[in-house]
Amino acid sequence: MRLKKFFVVMLVLAFVVTSVIGVVTGFGASSSKLPYVKLTWYVIGTPQKDWDLINQKVNEYIKPKLNAEIKMTMFDWGEYNDKLQTKIAAGEPFDICFTAIWTNNYRTNVAKGAFLPLNKPGNDLLSKYAPKTKKLLGDDFIKGASINGILYAIPANKEKAHNWGFIVRMDLVKKYKLEDMFKKVKKLEDLEPYLKVIKQKEPGIYPLGAYAGESPRFLLDWDKVVDDDVPVSLYPNNKSTKIVNELEQPNTKALFKTVRKYYLAGYIRKDAASVTDWMSDLKAGKVFVMPQSLKPGKDAEMSISTGYEWKQIDITPPVMSTRECIGSMQAINAKSKNPERALMFLELFNTDKYLNNLVNFGIEGQHYVFKDKAKGIIAPGPKAKDYSPGLGWMFGNQFINYIYENEDPNKWKNFEEYNKKALPLLSLGFNFDDSKVKTQVAACKNVWKQYIPMLETGSVDPDKYIPQAIDKFKKAGVDAIIKEAQKQYDEFLKKTGRKK
């Protein structure tokens, strides 16, 4: 009898706990107890013809689970940052937005109080509303994305390292028998004979892609200490803990001189310094070689998203930096009227295979078809051109994504191996607090806009313009930023027990 009563009590407790969890997470039948809400979500990318159709399907799927719908809006690459900064400055109460170190700046927005703290002591929203997401990211990745111990956006679960190199158009390689470039190209200078062939044979194609914000400059792979548009960095090899001004380093000048040489030879688009939408040129078939951040299978992904076959050439070794932790994130607006439901949506998006793949690949039978459903292998569908965002690295959790038939079936295993062999930089997890040098940082960003797009595209003579830029950066206060950054970094190294 006692045993029977015990089991009855345990069943009642289990029911109560399950009900409470259901209300908290919003999944299951208990979602009907939550009031209906309409969420908003801003992301970056190339606008898709069937975007609204996918948004409709997303809402049909999430409403029974969350009693919510979401308005998804995609802004183009070149306009996203300005659009979001305007919305944040105006106090618009949107719910979720894409943020990173390179657009809609994560650190800057956190400093402004624009993003909601997700794991604040005493109010750990992440544990309460997104426990599965917290578990799949892991403590190290969360710590790397945190600022002063607090997480303000959810990183995409993807590769945790990066390297730089090139992607090359294979139809042109085959056409002109340039296959030996995949063995011979070890650095930017090695591209010259191949660029020359394309210049002579294909007058409508830019031999080398170099644009404002996406250029061969990234082959230097500086470990950025502040933001992408401030030249305060560490060398990416753990050989020195000294923070430097990139423009004063010999490797920077050498690279800009090579890019200038290529520009004068006609290998680079003449108005490149004013062009930010490089993806449009790739999709239009106007580029032969493009510098890119790489990972296993990046070439296959770009082949799918552009409609042209590419093959990658790895140049720099893989490293694991803070950039991976804060390079692709979804933040909840501090002014959101429904932050809990927004986080519940991100939890579902990061863990629900159907929802995640719906946003990434569209509708089965239309935008993709299964080649092997059990293994999640797909091919483009009859309407693939109307929806192919190619943004798996941004949209949630890549490890539950389908794989196109032209990709390596061991893609996710390769990701794990790639992560393991990457060099963890000493700065991993270091996030600079610019509160004491805000004025100088803002001034340096203005100088960057004035000089770097011209230099990184070869549009001006580096012998003349690098000294000018260095002088302008110094007047803007770059040395004060370096001094403050070095102080904080030394303290970080000491606190973490890493070598100084």
Short mmCIF file of C-alpha atoms in Angstrom, two decimals:
data_model
loop_
_atom_site.label_atom_id
_atom_site.label_comp_id
_atom_site.label_asym_id
_atom_site.label_seq_id
_atom_site.Cartn_x
_atom_site.Cartn_y
_atom_site.Cartn_z
CA MET A 1 0.00 0.00 0.00
CA ARG A 2 2.81 2.41 0.94
CA LEU A 3 4.57 1.59 -2.31
CA LYS A 4 1.37 2.26 -4.28
CA LYS A 5 0.92 5.66 -2.60
CA PHE A 6 4.55 6.48 -3.33
CA PHE A 7 4.11 5.82 -7.05
CA VAL A 8 0.90 7.88 -7.13
CA VAL A 9 2.71 10.82 -5.50
CA MET A 10 5.60 10.51 -7.95
CA LEU A 11 3.22 10.49 -10.93
CA VAL A 12 1.48 13.61 -9.67
CA LEU A 13 4.83 15.35 -9.15
CA ALA A 14 5.97 14.33 -12.61
CA PHE A 15 2.78 15.76 -14.11
CA VAL A 16 3.21 19.04 -12.26
CA VAL A 17 6.88 19.38 -13.26
CA THR A 18 6.09 18.56 -16.89
CA SER A 19 3.31 21.15 -16.92
CA VAL A 20 5.57 23.80 -15.45
CA ILE A 21 8.32 23.03 -17.96
CA GLY A 22 5.77 23.15 -20.76
CA VAL A 23 4.63 26.60 -19.72
CA VAL A 24 8.19 27.84 -19.37
CA THR A 25 9.45 26.49 -22.67
CA GLY A 26 6.19 27.02 -24.54
CA PHE A 27 6.38 23.66 -26.34
CA GLY A 28 3.58 21.16 -26.53
CA ALA A 29 -0.07 21.61 -25.66
CA SER A 30 0.78 24.05 -22.86
CA SER A 31 1.67 26.69 -25.46
CA SER A 32 -2.05 27.43 -25.70
CA LYS A 33 -1.83 28.90 -22.20
CA LEU A 34 0.59 31.55 -23.47
CA PRO A 35 -0.85 34.74 -24.95
CA TYR A 36 -0.45 35.11 -28.71
CA VAL A 37 2.46 37.35 -29.78
CA LYS A 38 3.93 38.55 -33.09
CA LEU A 39 7.74 38.64 -33.15
CA THR A 40 10.10 40.45 -35.52
CA TRP A 41 13.48 39.18 -36.73
CA TYR A 42 16.06 41.04 -38.84
CA VAL A 43 18.81 39.16 -40.71
CA ILE A 44 21.46 39.90 -43.33
CA GLY A 45 21.77 38.32 -46.77
CA THR A 46 20.76 38.48 -50.40
CA PRO A 47 16.95 38.95 -50.50
CA GLN A 48 15.14 35.85 -51.77
CA LYS A 49 12.09 35.80 -54.07
CA ASP A 50 10.25 33.23 -51.94
CA TRP A 51 11.21 34.74 -48.58
CA ASP A 52 7.60 35.61 -47.68
CA LEU A 53 6.46 32.11 -48.60
CA ILE A 54 9.03 30.60 -46.25
CA ASN A 55 8.00 33.07 -43.55
CA GLN A 56 4.41 31.88 -43.96
CA LYS A 57 5.47 28.23 -43.58
CA VAL A 58 7.55 29.09 -40.51
CA ASN A 59 4.50 30.66 -38.88
CA GLU A 60 2.29 27.68 -39.71
CA TYR A 61 4.82 25.48 -37.93
CA ILE A 62 5.64 27.57 -34.86
CA LYS A 63 2.18 28.87 -33.95
CA PRO A 64 0.91 25.57 -32.45
CA LYS A 65 4.18 25.20 -30.55
CA LEU A 66 4.77 28.75 -29.29
CA ASN A 67 1.42 30.49 -29.86
CA ALA A 68 3.47 33.03 -31.77
CA GLU A 69 4.20 34.18 -35.28
CA ILE A 70 7.30 35.94 -36.54
CA LYS A 71 7.91 38.56 -39.23
CA MET A 72 11.24 37.74 -40.86
CA THR A 73 13.01 40.56 -42.74
CA MET A 74 16.25 40.23 -44.71
CA PHE A 75 18.32 43.32 -45.55
CA ASP A 76 21.02 43.19 -48.21
CA TRP A 77 24.69 42.94 -47.23
CA GLY A 78 25.52 46.55 -47.99
CA GLU A 79 22.57 48.08 -46.14
CA TYR A 80 22.09 45.84 -43.11
CA ASN A 81 24.40 47.63 -40.71
CA ASP A 82 22.97 51.10 -41.35
CA LYS A 83 19.39 49.80 -41.22
CA LEU A 84 19.90 48.14 -37.85
CA GLN A 85 21.80 51.05 -36.34
CA THR A 86 18.95 53.35 -37.33
CA LYS A 87 16.35 51.05 -35.82
CA ILE A 88 18.30 50.64 -32.58
CA ALA A 89 18.91 54.38 -32.28
CA ALA A 90 15.19 55.03 -32.81
CA GLY A 91 14.30 52.62 -30.03
CA GLU A 92 12.27 50.32 -32.29
CA PRO A 93 10.98 47.41 -30.17
CA PHE A 94 11.89 44.62 -32.62
CA ASP A 95 12.67 41.25 -31.06
CA ILE A 96 15.63 39.48 -32.70
CA CYS A 97 18.48 40.60 -34.94
CA PHE A 98 21.65 39.19 -36.45
CA THR A 99 24.82 40.63 -34.92
CA ALA A 100 28.54 39.96 -35.30
CA ILE A 101 31.93 41.59 -34.97
CA TRP A 102 31.71 42.68 -38.62
CA THR A 103 28.17 44.10 -38.89
CA ASN A 104 25.60 45.48 -36.44
CA ASN A 105 28.57 45.31 -34.09
CA TYR A 106 28.05 43.04 -31.10
CA ARG A 107 30.47 44.77 -28.74
CA THR A 108 29.29 48.26 -29.64
CA ASN A 109 25.64 47.37 -29.19
CA VAL A 110 26.31 45.71 -25.85
CA ALA A 111 28.11 48.85 -24.68
CA LYS A 112 25.07 50.91 -25.71
CA GLY A 113 22.72 48.63 -23.80
CA ALA A 114 20.97 47.61 -27.02
CA PHE A 115 20.93 43.85 -26.37
CA LEU A 116 19.28 41.85 -23.62
CA PRO A 117 21.61 40.04 -21.17
CA LEU A 118 20.80 36.34 -21.45
CA ASN A 119 22.52 34.77 -18.45
CA LYS A 120 22.65 37.52 -15.88
CA PRO A 121 23.05 36.19 -12.30
CA GLY A 122 19.62 36.04 -10.73
CA ASN A 123 17.91 36.15 -14.14
CA ASP A 124 19.39 33.37 -16.27
CA LEU A 125 17.03 33.51 -19.23
CA LEU A 126 19.22 31.19 -21.29
CA SER A 127 18.95 28.33 -18.81
CA LYS A 128 15.22 28.91 -18.36
CA TYR A 129 14.07 29.36 -21.96
CA ALA A 130 16.87 27.85 -24.09
CA PRO A 131 18.49 25.04 -22.08
CA LYS A 132 19.11 22.81 -25.12
CA THR A 133 20.82 25.64 -26.97
CA LYS A 134 22.99 26.31 -23.94
CA LYS A 135 24.02 22.67 -23.80
CA LEU A 136 24.84 22.31 -27.51
CA LEU A 137 27.00 25.47 -27.50
CA GLY A 138 29.00 24.43 -24.44
CA ASP A 139 30.54 26.53 -21.69
CA ASP A 140 33.74 27.43 -23.58
CA PHE A 141 31.90 28.82 -26.60
CA ILE A 142 29.51 30.76 -24.37
CA LYS A 143 32.40 32.20 -22.36
CA GLY A 144 34.15 33.22 -25.58
CA ALA A 145 31.06 35.16 -26.68
CA SER A 146 30.43 36.74 -23.28
CA ILE A 147 31.37 40.28 -22.28
CA ASN A 148 32.36 40.67 -18.65
CA GLY A 149 30.94 37.22 -18.02
CA ILE A 150 27.51 37.95 -19.55
CA LEU A 151 26.17 36.58 -22.83
CA TYR A 152 24.17 39.07 -24.93
CA ALA A 153 23.55 37.02 -28.09
CA ILE A 154 23.41 33.36 -29.09
CA PRO A 155 26.28 32.23 -31.35
CA ALA A 156 25.51 30.02 -34.33
CA ASN A 157 26.58 26.45 -33.69
CA LYS A 158 29.00 25.91 -36.56
CA GLU A 159 32.72 25.53 -37.15
CA LYS A 160 34.68 26.98 -34.24
CA ALA A 161 37.76 27.95 -36.22
CA HIS A 162 38.63 29.73 -39.47
CA ASN A 163 41.32 30.14 -42.06
CA TRP A 164 41.63 32.32 -45.15
CA GLY A 165 42.27 31.63 -48.79
CA PHE A 166 40.60 31.78 -52.18
CA ILE A 167 37.69 30.25 -54.04
CA VAL A 168 38.25 29.79 -57.79
CA ARG A 169 35.74 29.42 -60.64
CA MET A 170 36.15 25.89 -61.94
CA ASP A 171 34.54 26.38 -65.35
CA LEU A 172 37.25 28.92 -66.18
CA VAL A 173 39.99 26.75 -64.68
CA LYS A 174 38.93 23.86 -66.94
CA LYS A 175 38.41 26.10 -69.98
CA TYR A 176 41.98 27.45 -69.87
CA LYS A 177 43.65 24.40 -68.28
CA LEU A 178 44.74 26.21 -65.11
CA GLU A 179 44.51 23.20 -62.77
CA ASP A 180 48.13 23.53 -61.65
CA MET A 181 47.17 26.63 -59.65
CA PHE A 182 45.78 24.40 -56.90
CA LYS A 183 49.32 23.14 -56.27
CA LYS A 184 51.27 26.30 -56.98
CA VAL A 185 49.26 29.06 -55.27
CA LYS A 186 50.54 29.45 -51.71
CA LYS A 187 50.20 33.23 -51.38
CA LEU A 188 48.61 36.24 -53.05
CA GLU A 189 51.59 36.86 -55.33
CA ASP A 190 51.30 33.37 -56.83
CA LEU A 191 47.98 34.27 -58.46
CA GLU A 192 49.51 36.65 -61.00
CA PRO A 193 49.98 34.35 -64.05
CA TYR A 194 46.45 32.98 -63.68
CA LEU A 195 44.87 36.41 -63.31
CA LYS A 196 46.74 37.49 -66.43
CA VAL A 197 45.18 34.67 -68.47
CA ILE A 198 41.66 35.60 -67.42
CA LYS A 199 42.32 39.30 -68.09
CA GLN A 200 43.40 38.48 -71.64
CA LYS A 201 40.78 35.83 -72.41
CA GLU A 202 37.69 37.00 -70.50
CA PRO A 203 37.25 40.79 -70.75
CA GLY A 204 33.86 40.73 -68.99
CA ILE A 205 35.21 39.07 -65.85
CA TYR A 206 37.12 40.56 -62.92
CA PRO A 207 40.14 38.25 -62.45
CA LEU A 208 40.36 39.05 -58.72
CA GLY A 209 37.52 39.96 -56.39
CA ALA A 210 38.50 42.83 -54.11
CA TYR A 211 35.79 44.96 -52.53
CA ALA A 212 35.34 47.35 -49.64
CA GLY A 213 35.18 45.03 -46.64
CA GLU A 214 35.87 41.79 -48.54
CA SER A 215 39.35 41.80 -50.01
CA PRO A 216 42.80 40.17 -49.95
CA ARG A 217 43.47 42.21 -46.79
CA PHE A 218 41.97 39.34 -44.81
CA LEU A 219 44.79 37.02 -45.85
CA LEU A 220 46.81 38.76 -43.12
CA ASP A 221 44.27 37.26 -40.71
CA TRP A 222 44.91 39.83 -37.98
CA ASP A 223 43.55 38.82 -34.59
CA LYS A 224 41.35 41.87 -34.10
CA VAL A 225 41.36 43.23 -30.56
CA VAL A 226 38.77 45.98 -30.93
CA ASP A 227 36.55 45.87 -34.04
CA ASP A 228 37.09 44.96 -37.67
CA ASP A 229 37.31 48.64 -38.62
CA VAL A 230 39.95 49.61 -36.04
CA PRO A 231 43.59 48.65 -36.87
CA VAL A 232 44.45 47.39 -33.38
CA SER A 233 45.45 43.74 -33.50
CA LEU A 234 47.61 40.80 -32.50
CA TYR A 235 49.56 38.58 -34.86
CA PRO A 236 47.52 35.35 -35.29
CA ASN A 237 50.19 32.86 -34.19
CA ASN A 238 50.62 33.15 -30.38
CA LYS A 239 54.27 34.17 -30.87
CA SER A 240 53.73 37.60 -29.37
CA THR A 241 51.29 39.15 -26.93
CA LYS A 242 52.10 42.66 -28.12
CA ILE A 243 49.19 44.58 -29.61
CA VAL A 244 50.12 46.56 -32.71
CA ASN A 245 48.81 49.01 -35.28
CA GLU A 246 48.31 46.87 -38.40
CA LEU A 247 49.21 49.68 -40.78
CA GLU A 248 52.66 50.05 -39.22
CA GLN A 249 53.53 46.40 -39.91
CA PRO A 250 55.60 45.41 -42.97
CA ASN A 251 53.27 42.58 -44.02
CA THR A 252 50.37 45.02 -44.35
CA LYS A 253 52.32 47.34 -46.63
CA ALA A 254 53.59 44.43 -48.74
CA LEU A 255 50.08 43.08 -49.26
CA PHE A 256 48.63 46.48 -50.18
CA LYS A 257 51.44 46.95 -52.72
CA THR A 258 50.59 43.63 -54.38
CA VAL A 259 46.91 44.54 -54.51
CA ARG A 260 47.83 47.92 -56.03
CA LYS A 261 49.88 46.13 -58.69
CA TYR A 262 46.90 43.94 -59.55
CA TYR A 263 44.58 46.94 -59.67
CA LEU A 264 46.85 48.76 -62.12
CA ALA A 265 47.01 45.61 -64.24
CA GLY A 266 43.23 45.67 -64.56
CA TYR A 267 42.61 42.55 -62.48
CA ILE A 268 40.31 44.35 -60.00
CA ARG A 269 37.07 46.21 -60.58
CA LYS A 270 37.82 49.93 -61.04
CA ASP A 271 35.12 51.17 -58.64
CA ALA A 272 35.79 48.41 -56.08
CA ALA A 273 36.42 50.83 -53.22
CA SER A 274 32.79 51.94 -53.33
CA VAL A 275 31.24 48.48 -53.81
CA THR A 276 30.16 46.35 -50.84
CA ASP A 277 27.75 43.90 -52.49
CA TRP A 278 30.40 41.47 -53.76
CA MET A 279 27.98 38.55 -53.73
CA SER A 280 26.05 40.03 -56.66
CA ASP A 281 29.20 39.89 -58.80
CA LEU A 282 29.80 36.27 -57.81
CA LYS A 283 26.23 35.29 -58.67
CA ALA A 284 26.47 37.14 -61.97
CA GLY A 285 29.58 35.16 -62.90
CA LYS A 286 31.81 38.21 -62.99
CA VAL A 287 34.64 37.01 -60.68
CA PHE A 288 37.37 34.41 -61.24
CA VAL A 289 39.16 34.35 -57.86
CA MET A 290 37.64 35.60 -54.60
CA PRO A 291 39.32 35.84 -51.17
CA GLN A 292 37.18 34.11 -48.54
CA SER A 293 37.06 32.95 -44.97
CA LEU A 294 37.30 29.18 -45.36
CA LYS A 295 36.30 25.96 -43.63
CA PRO A 296 35.76 22.39 -44.82
CA GLY A 297 33.33 22.45 -47.74
CA LYS A 298 33.15 26.23 -48.17
CA ASP A 299 33.65 25.81 -51.93
CA ALA A 300 30.64 23.49 -52.21
CA GLU A 301 28.48 25.92 -50.23
CA MET A 302 29.48 28.81 -52.49
CA SER A 303 28.79 26.68 -55.57
CA ILE A 304 25.24 26.14 -54.37
CA SER A 305 24.57 29.75 -53.37
CA THR A 306 26.02 31.33 -56.55
CA GLY A 307 25.17 28.79 -59.23
CA TYR A 308 28.83 28.44 -60.31
CA GLU A 309 31.24 25.66 -59.36
CA TRP A 310 34.08 26.82 -57.09
CA LYS A 311 37.11 25.12 -55.57
CA GLN A 312 38.95 26.50 -52.59
CA ILE A 313 42.65 27.13 -52.01
CA ASP A 314 43.59 27.27 -48.34
CA ILE A 315 46.30 29.83 -47.60
CA THR A 316 46.43 30.51 -43.86
CA PRO A 317 46.40 27.83 -41.12
CA PRO A 318 43.18 27.34 -39.12
CA VAL A 319 42.97 29.21 -35.83
CA MET A 320 40.34 29.44 -33.12
CA SER A 321 39.69 33.02 -32.07
CA THR A 322 37.08 35.14 -30.34
CA ARG A 323 35.91 36.01 -33.86
CA GLU A 324 34.34 32.56 -34.20
CA CYS A 325 32.44 33.05 -30.96
CA ILE A 326 31.07 36.46 -31.96
CA GLY A 327 31.21 36.17 -35.76
CA SER A 328 27.60 35.02 -36.22
CA MET A 329 24.99 35.57 -33.51
CA GLN A 330 21.32 36.27 -32.86
CA ALA A 331 20.59 38.91 -30.22
CA ILE A 332 17.37 39.85 -28.48
CA ASN A 333 16.61 43.56 -28.46
CA ALA A 334 16.71 45.10 -24.98
CA LYS A 335 13.48 46.89 -25.92
CA SER A 336 11.69 43.73 -27.06
CA LYS A 337 8.21 43.42 -25.58
CA ASN A 338 8.41 39.63 -25.69
CA PRO A 339 12.00 38.62 -24.88
CA GLU A 340 11.03 35.30 -23.32
CA ARG A 341 9.07 34.20 -26.39
CA ALA A 342 11.87 35.42 -28.66
CA LEU A 343 14.32 33.22 -26.78
CA MET A 344 11.88 30.32 -26.93
CA PHE A 345 11.75 30.78 -30.71
CA LEU A 346 15.56 30.68 -30.94
CA GLU A 347 15.58 27.55 -28.80
CA LEU A 348 13.18 25.88 -31.21
CA PHE A 349 15.08 27.18 -34.23
CA ASN A 350 18.41 25.84 -32.93
CA THR A 351 17.07 22.39 -32.03
CA ASP A 352 14.18 21.59 -34.37
CA LYS A 353 15.52 19.99 -37.56
CA TYR A 354 12.46 20.74 -39.68
CA LEU A 355 12.26 24.42 -38.75
CA ASN A 356 15.97 25.02 -39.13
CA ASN A 357 16.12 23.40 -42.55
CA LEU A 358 12.94 25.16 -43.68
CA VAL A 359 14.65 28.52 -43.17
CA ASN A 360 17.95 27.33 -44.61
CA PHE A 361 16.73 25.38 -47.66
CA GLY A 362 13.06 26.17 -48.21
CA ILE A 363 10.24 23.77 -49.05
CA GLU A 364 10.74 20.14 -50.00
CA GLY A 365 9.74 19.45 -53.59
CA GLN A 366 10.05 23.10 -54.53
CA HIS A 367 13.38 24.52 -53.40
CA TYR A 368 15.05 21.17 -52.74
CA VAL A 369 14.43 17.47 -53.22
CA PHE A 370 15.74 14.58 -51.17
CA LYS A 371 18.29 12.27 -52.74
CA ASP A 372 18.62 10.24 -49.54
CA LYS A 373 16.12 11.28 -46.87
CA ALA A 374 17.53 9.01 -44.19
CA LYS A 375 20.94 10.67 -44.52
CA GLY A 376 19.56 14.17 -45.10
CA ILE A 377 21.15 14.50 -48.56
CA ILE A 378 19.38 16.91 -50.91
CA ALA A 379 19.60 18.43 -54.38
CA PRO A 380 18.25 21.72 -55.76
CA GLY A 381 14.54 21.61 -56.54
CA PRO A 382 12.67 23.16 -59.50
CA LYS A 383 12.35 26.50 -57.67
CA ALA A 384 15.83 26.55 -56.12
CA LYS A 385 16.62 29.86 -57.79
CA ASP A 386 13.74 31.46 -55.86
CA TYR A 387 15.08 30.41 -52.46
CA SER A 388 18.72 29.56 -51.83
CA PRO A 389 20.05 31.94 -49.14
CA GLY A 390 23.24 29.94 -48.48
CA LEU A 391 23.39 31.17 -44.89
CA GLY A 392 23.76 28.00 -42.85
CA TRP A 393 26.64 29.62 -40.95
CA MET A 394 24.19 32.28 -39.72
CA PHE A 395 20.98 30.35 -39.24
CA GLY A 396 21.22 28.49 -35.97
CA ASN A 397 22.75 25.04 -35.77
CA GLN A 398 24.63 23.72 -38.80
CA PHE A 399 24.98 20.25 -37.32
CA ILE A 400 21.27 19.57 -38.00
CA ASN A 401 21.39 20.96 -41.56
CA TYR A 402 20.77 18.89 -44.65
CA ILE A 403 23.73 18.36 -47.00
CA TYR A 404 23.65 18.92 -50.75
CA GLU A 405 24.64 15.94 -52.90
CA ASN A 406 27.72 17.82 -54.19
CA GLU A 407 29.00 18.22 -50.62
CA ASP A 408 31.14 15.77 -48.69
CA PRO A 409 28.77 13.40 -46.82
CA ASN A 410 31.26 13.57 -43.95
CA LYS A 411 30.93 17.36 -43.77
CA TRP A 412 30.01 17.56 -40.08
CA LYS A 413 32.69 15.05 -39.11
CA ASN A 414 35.18 17.17 -41.07
CA PHE A 415 34.02 20.22 -39.10
CA GLU A 416 34.80 18.44 -35.84
CA GLU A 417 38.28 17.44 -37.08
CA TYR A 418 38.88 20.99 -38.37
CA ASN A 419 37.97 22.40 -34.96
CA LYS A 420 40.35 19.99 -33.24
CA LYS A 421 43.39 20.81 -35.39
CA ALA A 422 42.93 24.59 -35.17
CA LEU A 423 45.37 26.62 -33.06
CA PRO A 424 43.50 28.18 -30.11
CA LEU A 425 44.75 31.76 -29.90
CA LEU A 426 45.82 33.08 -26.52
CA SER A 427 43.24 35.82 -26.94
CA LEU A 428 40.30 33.38 -27.21
CA GLY A 429 37.54 34.79 -25.04
CA PHE A 430 39.10 38.25 -24.71
CA ASN A 431 36.59 41.04 -25.32
CA PHE A 432 37.93 44.58 -25.16
CA ASP A 433 36.05 47.12 -23.06
CA ASP A 434 36.31 50.40 -24.96
CA SER A 435 34.49 52.52 -22.36
CA LYS A 436 37.65 54.54 -21.57
CA VAL A 437 38.48 55.22 -25.23
CA LYS A 438 35.08 55.50 -26.89
CA THR A 439 35.90 58.83 -28.50
CA GLN A 440 39.15 57.49 -29.97
CA VAL A 441 37.49 54.33 -31.26
CA ALA A 442 34.77 56.33 -33.01
CA ALA A 443 37.38 58.66 -34.54
CA CYS A 444 39.47 55.71 -35.79
CA LYS A 445 36.41 54.15 -37.40
CA ASN A 446 35.94 57.33 -39.41
CA VAL A 447 39.57 57.25 -40.52
CA TRP A 448 39.14 53.60 -41.51
CA LYS A 449 36.20 54.49 -43.77
CA GLN A 450 38.30 57.18 -45.41
CA TYR A 451 41.42 55.13 -46.18
CA ILE A 452 41.06 51.35 -45.92
CA PRO A 453 38.55 50.71 -48.74
CA MET A 454 40.91 52.51 -51.12
CA LEU A 455 43.97 50.64 -49.88
CA GLU A 456 42.47 47.15 -49.69
CA THR A 457 41.17 47.36 -53.26
CA GLY A 458 44.40 48.80 -54.71
CA SER A 459 42.65 52.00 -55.75
CA VAL A 460 45.46 54.23 -54.40
CA ASP A 461 49.23 54.11 -54.04
CA PRO A 462 50.09 52.55 -50.65
CA ASP A 463 53.48 54.31 -50.55
CA LYS A 464 51.58 57.60 -50.44
CA TYR A 465 48.41 56.70 -48.58
CA ILE A 466 49.62 54.36 -45.81
CA PRO A 467 51.73 57.14 -44.19
CA GLN A 468 48.74 59.48 -44.46
CA ALA A 469 46.48 56.89 -42.88
CA ILE A 470 48.94 56.19 -40.06
CA ASP A 471 49.14 59.90 -39.31
CA LYS A 472 45.34 60.26 -39.31
CA PHE A 473 44.93 57.22 -37.04
CA LYS A 474 47.46 58.64 -34.59
CA LYS A 475 45.63 61.97 -34.52
CA ALA A 476 42.41 60.05 -33.94
CA GLY A 477 43.93 58.40 -30.87
CA VAL A 478 44.90 54.90 -32.01
CA ASP A 479 47.91 54.83 -29.65
CA ALA A 480 45.63 55.45 -26.67
CA ILE A 481 43.46 52.53 -27.79
CA ILE A 482 46.50 50.28 -28.11
CA LYS A 483 47.71 51.28 -24.65
CA GLU A 484 44.33 50.57 -23.04
CA ALA A 485 43.91 47.33 -25.00
CA GLN A 486 47.37 46.12 -23.99
CA LYS A 487 46.61 46.83 -20.34
CA GLN A 488 43.35 44.86 -20.48
CA TYR A 489 44.91 42.04 -22.47
CA ASP A 490 47.80 41.66 -20.02
CA GLU A 491 45.25 41.42 -17.20
CA PHE A 492 43.27 38.86 -19.20
CA LEU A 493 46.37 36.71 -19.77
CA LYS A 494 47.22 36.84 -16.09
CA LYS A 495 43.68 36.02 -15.01
CA THR A 496 43.38 33.07 -17.41
CA GLY A 497 46.85 31.73 -16.62
CA ARG A 498 47.97 32.06 -20.22
CA LYS A 499 51.53 33.07 -20.94
CA LYS A 500 52.54 36.74 -20.96
#
